[in-house]
Amino acid sequence: MTNSSEYTINELMVTAAARELQDGDLIFIGVGTAGRAFTLACGIPIAAARLAQETHAPNLSIYWNNLLSPDLEQIPPRLTQHYLTTWPTSAQLHNCSDKNDMLSRGMFDVSFDSAPQIDRFGNLNITAIGDYKKPTRRLIGCLAQTDHFAYVRRPLILTDLKKRTFVDKVDFITSVGHLDGGTSRTDAGLRPGGPSRVITDKAVFGFHEETKEMQLLSVHATSSTEEVLAEMSFEPLVNDDVSATQAPSSDELRLIREVIDPRRILLTT
Amino acid sequence: MTNSSEYTINELMVTAAARELQDGDLIFIGVGTAGRAFTLACGIPIAAARLAQETHAPNLSIYWNNLLSPDLEQIPPRLTQHYLTTWPTSAQLHNCSDKNDMLSRGMFDVSFDSAPQIDRFGNLNITAIGDYKKPTRRLIGCLAQTDHFAYVRRPLILTDLKKRTFVDKVDFITSVGHLDGGTSRTDAGLRPGGPSRVITDKAVFGFHEETKEMQLLSVHATSSTEEVLAEMSFEPLVNDDVSATQAPSSDELRLIREVIDPRRILLTT
Amino acid sequence: MKSKLVHLADAAALIPNGASLTIGGSIIRRSPVALIRELIRQEKSGFTVLAYPAGFTTDLLAGAGAVDRVEAVYEGLFQFGFAYNFRRRVEAGELDIRDFSEVAMAARFRAAASGVPFMPTDALLGTGMAEHNPEQIREISCPFTGRKLHAVDAATSDFTLLHGYVADEYGNVQFPVARDADDLDPVMAKAAQRLIVTVEKIVPHSEILKTPNLTYIPHTWVEAVVEVPFGAHPLSCDGFYDEDEAHMQDYQLLMKDGRFAEYADRYIRGAVDHAEYLSAALTPARIFELSVR
Amino acid sequence: MKSKLVHLADAAALIPNGASLTIGGSIIRRSPVALIRELIRQEKSGFTVLAYPAGFTTDLLAGAGAVDRVEAVYEGLFQFGFAYNFRRRVEAGELDIRDFSEVAMAARFRAAASGVPFMPTDALLGTGMAEHNPEQIREISCPFTGRKLHAVDAATSDFTLLHGYVADEYGNVQFPVARDADDLDPVMAKAAQRLIVTVEKIVPHSEILKTPNLTYIPHTWVEAVVEVPFGAHPLSCDGFYDEDEAHMQDYQLLMKDGRFAEYADRYIRGAVDHAEYLSAALTPARIFELSVR
């Protein structure tokens, strides 16, 4: 066993995410831009997927940026277009229709998603803050995040815990999580599912089996329940027996540092 | 001018068909098997399209067997798979979805079609003779003929005149022509259109502007109105001024014989 | 990635009696004929066949009495004539036949490929196909334009059986740059519930990585991949070999007279596996004659 | 076949004020930027833009005040940050924005490509997009299963503007075997009412005939084809050149401060044509740096 001083929060987030992945899963990883956004959208998810492959899920597959099962031994040093175009991969499907069909056919098991607003029922907003028609802050739109939440079996929310992110009710529902809780998601006609876990830099949350409210499951060793609640605009369900998030094992740390991300391309900031 | 003894019926059918083609048209040509079926489905249509290209319609294009604008200077000697696969052409679209979309988008101007049963309103049957569920003769199905009649602007029926082919009412409507006549086609929800001409080995027919009944327009020099009517199970409208089908010009015959089909691949039987 | 490489007999054994099968290729081109022969060898029956244009494979199944229902745009053998076994069974009223036009059938596969239960189309308005099949073709009204349309149901099936060109052991199937695309294999692959692909050749994964744009069936869609050289014979496999016209003509002479059993005894039941089939149907010299690589 | 080769200015002149434009490519990759610059140069305005992910081209049009409505899945500049011009206009309530998810938007283009007025989808159930856009997203019930679904309207537009790789003078556009397919260009091309394609290079028709399987836009779909080398600059054109990061960063610095006019004076209005743009934006040495062929 390692103790908390021996791993970074990013490494903890990687192992927490990897534990949510199962053998045979097909994982959707989106595009990230740069800095922390890249680490959250691509870096941690890819490291987690590879860690799962190296440990308990050898037959897990990754879909990234229209590339299916790219050769992760050859992650390009930069992600300009040419590196993406020529990155060795098993399949680069003919146009985005194929990816969209794979989504709506329900072929993906897990996706990683983030948003500037996340509410107590796991609905996400990446479209607009304030009034939709004349917003105080226009965001990026929808991308496929709506589709992830509609079709992927076990979407994972991966983000940093912040008071203005974790809101009671999103201003706009870009992506339907558990909607208004209870059976409201399937009542609206959506397939069963919705986000399964929220992995943050301070804690891991799930959703209550019946009410579908966000529920604090574990707190990282570097944080406390009080600190966690202080970073949220709503009060999540808190189990009496909130545990400490399981620390990465020394073997996991070795894999992350020596095999998966030796050049520190994935886990930079 | 040439006279009737100087051209074959196939050559006359080619020129009659070519006169129906306009500059800029996109022509759908189907697949024919062998013998007379090949001549009717492919040979005459391709010769007609090329004749139109060489005369009044230089910008006419041909779609044949999933090949768009194949190089007609290099018509393969045989049509086994390998010759089709390697025939130089402008486009071989990725799968049949593209062709089907081109059909339902209404991108085709003319198609050539034939059937064992054709009725007075130009409906075709290539599916079953007798009772559909237990037919006396099961035919081939539908292929895209249904779609030609639904979507192509000016479908041409190209067939030999026979009593058992030209029936009062088809046993099964594979392809909707003018349905029950009048406005019944558009009443059923179909786009305006339906077959424009019926070109046979003995005569050329159109459809009455109002009633949409088949109407004898011209009789080939080798035949007579009486002979034509004797080969039909129903009585078409007959204009008082039925003319003789315009004979091929010497220039048209030269083009057909020397430029278009010098090796007699298209017009064999 | 997981190896999905299996033997032909094991692939066929996955398929139970009564399954619905989407069969790829087109009439006399690149259909999974070896796999269909193996199903007949294993005496499977009660199948529903979904195809785009159905052809030789459906006629084999009809000859063996193994197919009860067919949904397709065409049934025949192109230049070789009628699909006699199929036709006989339809004319006897023993085969439930559902005809669709090409646009309508492609829409049905596309619905299945997209995970939606139907597609709208106006291809079948006024036709006999719509009149006789209210189960699968229903009138709807466009919610925007009010136009009369049909909804056609998604073409889902239990298994999709395709014959491809080359694949790696994981099931990444690639086409050659020059190929005949007159089929719906890529859509059928995407629409598959359980996908079995036979290919001419298994190649190393490293070869696949070089040209990912040629992968039209990615490994995650595939349940089993089988190496079966000349697996479409007597049909053609574009880029590999031409159709075997002599074999097809002989087949038709027998079928015309209802002699399927004779053909099956020689080429299917009489040959314990694909290797024996190849020996019965081809000589080395004939293989070179048919090859076009 | 008819030559469809025209000059950039003549292609732009085909497009009237107020037209709806489907713009291809993806965010910062292979969009018809030179053509969009020419539209701004010609002071066209009042456009509706349909895109899959919208990006640089939409932001240019927003900067020029030339776009009134956008239908897309995303608006931004990927690693270069926000689409400031676009965002400012939305936040001012001056731009009619219609958001769709990728599955829903692709379904809309596919409907247009197939000539049907709508597609069924369950992607938008429960979302704000559906709530705010009953004009284009309507609830329907599956006629087979009774399932609740949405109908989304076909994404038809007056013009479709794409940037491709190579074409012949007739408008047969081909892609290289190695390419990034993270866009909807082939579907948008098929869905087009009037299609204008700019390409990096015009090649002889005889070259096209050799590899017909690489033709993703056939000549009959095309109204005009324009040769515009570096026509996507400062974006990338996969297989030809990479994105010009320095140019994009400079652009963003100006846009953040609302200095579109300055940028336009230098690169758009200040350059009479594409040749002058290239001189203003690039040096020969920089062209070699960005090239990846």
PDB file of C-alpha atoms in Angstrom, chain B residues 31-34 65-66 78-82 84-85 92-97 99-101 103-104 127 132-144 146-147 150-151 172-174 176 179 187-191, chain C residues 29 52 73-75 78-79 86-87 90-93 96-104 106 110 121-129 132 147-148 178-184 186-187 236 238-239 242-243 245 292:
ATOM      1  CA  VAL B  31     -28.584  -4.242 -64.899  1.00  0.00           C
ATOM      2  CA  GLY B  32     -29.590  -6.691 -67.588  1.00  0.00           C
ATOM      3  CA  THR B  33     -28.742 -10.339 -67.631  1.00  0.00           C
ATOM      4  CA  ALA B  34     -28.115 -11.660 -71.116  1.00  0.00           C
ATOM      5  CA  ASN B  65     -24.668  -0.557 -61.926  1.00  0.00           C
ATOM      6  CA  ASN B  66     -23.297   1.675 -59.134  1.00  0.00           C
ATOM      7  CA  ARG B  78     -17.802  -8.980 -70.682  1.00  0.00           C
ATOM      8  CA  LEU B  79     -19.563  -7.978 -67.503  1.00  0.00           C
ATOM      9  CA  THR B  80     -18.154 -10.430 -64.994  1.00  0.00           C
ATOM     10  CA  GLN B  81     -17.435  -8.915 -61.604  1.00  0.00           C
ATOM     11  CA  HIS B  82     -13.793  -8.155 -62.264  1.00  0.00           C
ATOM     12  CA  LEU B  84     -17.091  -4.075 -63.384  1.00  0.00           C
ATOM     13  CA  THR B  85     -14.732  -3.607 -60.440  1.00  0.00           C
ATOM     14  CA  GLN B  92     -18.083   4.191 -57.553  1.00  0.00           C
ATOM     15  CA  LEU B  93     -20.057   5.322 -54.519  1.00  0.00           C
ATOM     16  CA  HIS B  94     -19.395   3.784 -51.144  1.00  0.00           C
ATOM     17  CA  ASN B  95     -22.442   1.638 -50.839  1.00  0.00           C
ATOM     18  CA  CYS B  96     -25.937   1.488 -52.271  1.00  0.00           C
ATOM     19  CA  SER B  97     -27.196   4.022 -49.729  1.00  0.00           C
ATOM     20  CA  LYS B  99     -27.627   5.532 -55.000  1.00  0.00           C
ATOM     21  CA  ASN B 100     -30.837   5.178 -53.019  1.00  0.00           C
ATOM     22  CA  ASP B 101     -30.468   8.673 -51.631  1.00  0.00           C
ATOM     23  CA  LEU B 103     -33.095   8.347 -56.146  1.00  0.00           C
ATOM     24  CA  SER B 104     -35.216   9.598 -53.273  1.00  0.00           C
ATOM     25  CA  THR B 127     -43.158  -9.298 -58.410  1.00  0.00           C
ATOM     26  CA  TYR B 132     -49.249 -12.593 -54.252  1.00  0.00           C
ATOM     27  CA  LYS B 133     -49.082 -15.058 -51.358  1.00  0.00           C
ATOM     28  CA  LYS B 134     -49.281 -18.156 -53.573  1.00  0.00           C
ATOM     29  CA  PRO B 135     -48.532 -16.988 -57.087  1.00  0.00           C
ATOM     30  CA  THR B 136     -48.808 -18.980 -60.297  1.00  0.00           C
ATOM     31  CA  ARG B 137     -45.485 -17.424 -61.214  1.00  0.00           C
ATOM     32  CA  ARG B 138     -43.176 -15.744 -58.759  1.00  0.00           C
ATOM     33  CA  LEU B 139     -41.099 -13.038 -60.432  1.00  0.00           C
ATOM     34  CA  ILE B 140     -37.967 -11.271 -59.216  1.00  0.00           C
ATOM     35  CA  GLY B 141     -39.298  -8.807 -56.610  1.00  0.00           C
ATOM     36  CA  CYS B 142     -38.894  -5.039 -56.898  1.00  0.00           C
ATOM     37  CA  LEU B 143     -35.260  -3.985 -57.183  1.00  0.00           C
ATOM     38  CA  ALA B 144     -35.165  -0.209 -57.603  1.00  0.00           C
ATOM     39  CA  THR B 146     -40.445   0.927 -57.584  1.00  0.00           C
ATOM     40  CA  ASP B 147     -38.106   3.771 -56.688  1.00  0.00           C
ATOM     41  CA  ALA B 150     -41.665   7.000 -57.399  1.00  0.00           C
ATOM     42  CA  TYR B 151     -38.798   9.451 -57.877  1.00  0.00           C
ATOM     43  CA  PHE B 172     -49.566  -6.680 -58.433  1.00  0.00           C
ATOM     44  CA  ILE B 173     -48.370  -3.076 -58.449  1.00  0.00           C
ATOM     45  CA  THR B 174     -44.612  -3.214 -58.005  1.00  0.00           C
ATOM     46  CA  VAL B 176     -46.752   2.934 -59.449  1.00  0.00           C
ATOM     47  CA  LEU B 179     -52.064   4.345 -60.727  1.00  0.00           C
ATOM     48  CA  ASP B 187     -53.683  11.682 -54.489  1.00  0.00           C
ATOM     49  CA  ALA B 188     -51.868   8.597 -53.162  1.00  0.00           C
ATOM     50  CA  GLY B 189     -49.101  10.894 -51.927  1.00  0.00           C
ATOM     51  CA  LEU B 190     -46.609  10.245 -54.702  1.00  0.00           C
ATOM     52  CA  ARG B 191     -44.647  13.004 -56.341  1.00  0.00           C
TER      53      ARG B 191
ATOM     54  CA  ARG C  29     -21.136 -11.318 -55.389  1.00  0.00           C
ATOM     55  CA  TYR C  52     -30.780  -6.457 -50.003  1.00  0.00           C
ATOM     56  CA  VAL C  73     -35.613  -6.428 -52.836  1.00  0.00           C
ATOM     57  CA  TYR C  74     -34.922  -9.236 -55.315  1.00  0.00           C
ATOM     58  CA  GLU C  75     -34.511 -12.966 -55.493  1.00  0.00           C
ATOM     59  CA  PHE C  78     -28.778 -12.411 -62.214  1.00  0.00           C
ATOM     60  CA  GLN C  79     -27.410 -13.657 -65.559  1.00  0.00           C
ATOM     61  CA  PHE C  86     -36.840 -20.054 -53.804  1.00  0.00           C
ATOM     62  CA  ARG C  87     -39.438 -19.634 -56.534  1.00  0.00           C
ATOM     63  CA  VAL C  90     -43.067 -19.236 -52.905  1.00  0.00           C
ATOM     64  CA  GLU C  91     -45.322 -20.680 -55.590  1.00  0.00           C
ATOM     65  CA  ALA C  92     -46.230 -23.536 -53.229  1.00  0.00           C
ATOM     66  CA  GLY C  93     -47.266 -20.911 -50.672  1.00  0.00           C
ATOM     67  CA  ASP C  96     -43.519 -15.978 -46.301  1.00  0.00           C
ATOM     68  CA  ILE C  97     -42.147 -13.356 -48.681  1.00  0.00           C
ATOM     69  CA  ARG C  98     -41.922  -9.642 -47.836  1.00  0.00           C
ATOM     70  CA  ASP C  99     -40.975  -7.489 -50.801  1.00  0.00           C
ATOM     71  CA  PHE C 100     -39.427  -4.050 -50.397  1.00  0.00           C
ATOM     72  CA  SER C 101     -37.981  -1.649 -52.933  1.00  0.00           C
ATOM     73  CA  GLU C 102     -34.282  -0.802 -52.711  1.00  0.00           C
ATOM     74  CA  VAL C 103     -34.916   2.613 -51.162  1.00  0.00           C
ATOM     75  CA  ALA C 104     -37.316   1.138 -48.610  1.00  0.00           C
ATOM     76  CA  ALA C 106     -32.042   0.367 -47.360  1.00  0.00           C
ATOM     77  CA  ARG C 110     -30.398   2.267 -41.817  1.00  0.00           C
ATOM     78  CA  THR C 121     -40.253   6.917 -46.728  1.00  0.00           C
ATOM     79  CA  ASP C 122     -42.549   7.692 -49.632  1.00  0.00           C
ATOM     80  CA  ALA C 123     -41.110   4.956 -51.852  1.00  0.00           C
ATOM     81  CA  LEU C 124     -43.927   2.462 -51.313  1.00  0.00           C
ATOM     82  CA  LEU C 125     -47.023   4.664 -51.539  1.00  0.00           C
ATOM     83  CA  GLY C 126     -49.636   3.024 -53.758  1.00  0.00           C
ATOM     84  CA  THR C 127     -47.727  -0.251 -54.156  1.00  0.00           C
ATOM     85  CA  GLY C 128     -48.761  -3.860 -53.675  1.00  0.00           C
ATOM     86  CA  MET C 129     -45.917  -4.290 -51.179  1.00  0.00           C
ATOM     87  CA  HIS C 132     -49.947  -6.738 -48.469  1.00  0.00           C
ATOM     88  CA  ARG C 147     -47.259  14.876 -46.193  1.00  0.00           C
ATOM     89  CA  LYS C 148     -48.474  11.306 -46.406  1.00  0.00           C
ATOM     90  CA  ALA C 178     -10.630  -0.775 -55.839  1.00  0.00           C
ATOM     91  CA  ARG C 179     -13.855  -2.568 -55.106  1.00  0.00           C
ATOM     92  CA  ASP C 180     -17.457  -2.860 -56.200  1.00  0.00           C
ATOM     93  CA  ALA C 181     -19.626  -1.055 -53.666  1.00  0.00           C
ATOM     94  CA  ASP C 182     -22.955  -2.239 -55.076  1.00  0.00           C
ATOM     95  CA  ASP C 183     -24.157  -3.652 -51.757  1.00  0.00           C
ATOM     96  CA  LEU C 184     -25.195  -2.606 -48.252  1.00  0.00           C
ATOM     97  CA  PRO C 186     -21.301  -1.487 -44.316  1.00  0.00           C
ATOM     98  CA  VAL C 187     -24.846  -0.556 -43.249  1.00  0.00           C
ATOM     99  CA  SER C 236     -17.266 -13.591 -57.035  1.00  0.00           C
ATOM    100  CA  ASP C 238     -14.327  -8.437 -56.117  1.00  0.00           C
ATOM    101  CA  GLY C 239     -10.609  -7.896 -56.139  1.00  0.00           C
ATOM    102  CA  ASP C 242     -14.531 -13.782 -60.463  1.00  0.00           C
ATOM    103  CA  GLU C 243     -17.781 -15.679 -60.376  1.00  0.00           C
ATOM    104  CA  GLU C 245     -19.794 -19.306 -64.430  1.00  0.00           C
ATOM    105  CA  VAL C 292      -8.005 -11.677 -60.398  1.00  0.00           C
TER     106      VAL C 292
END
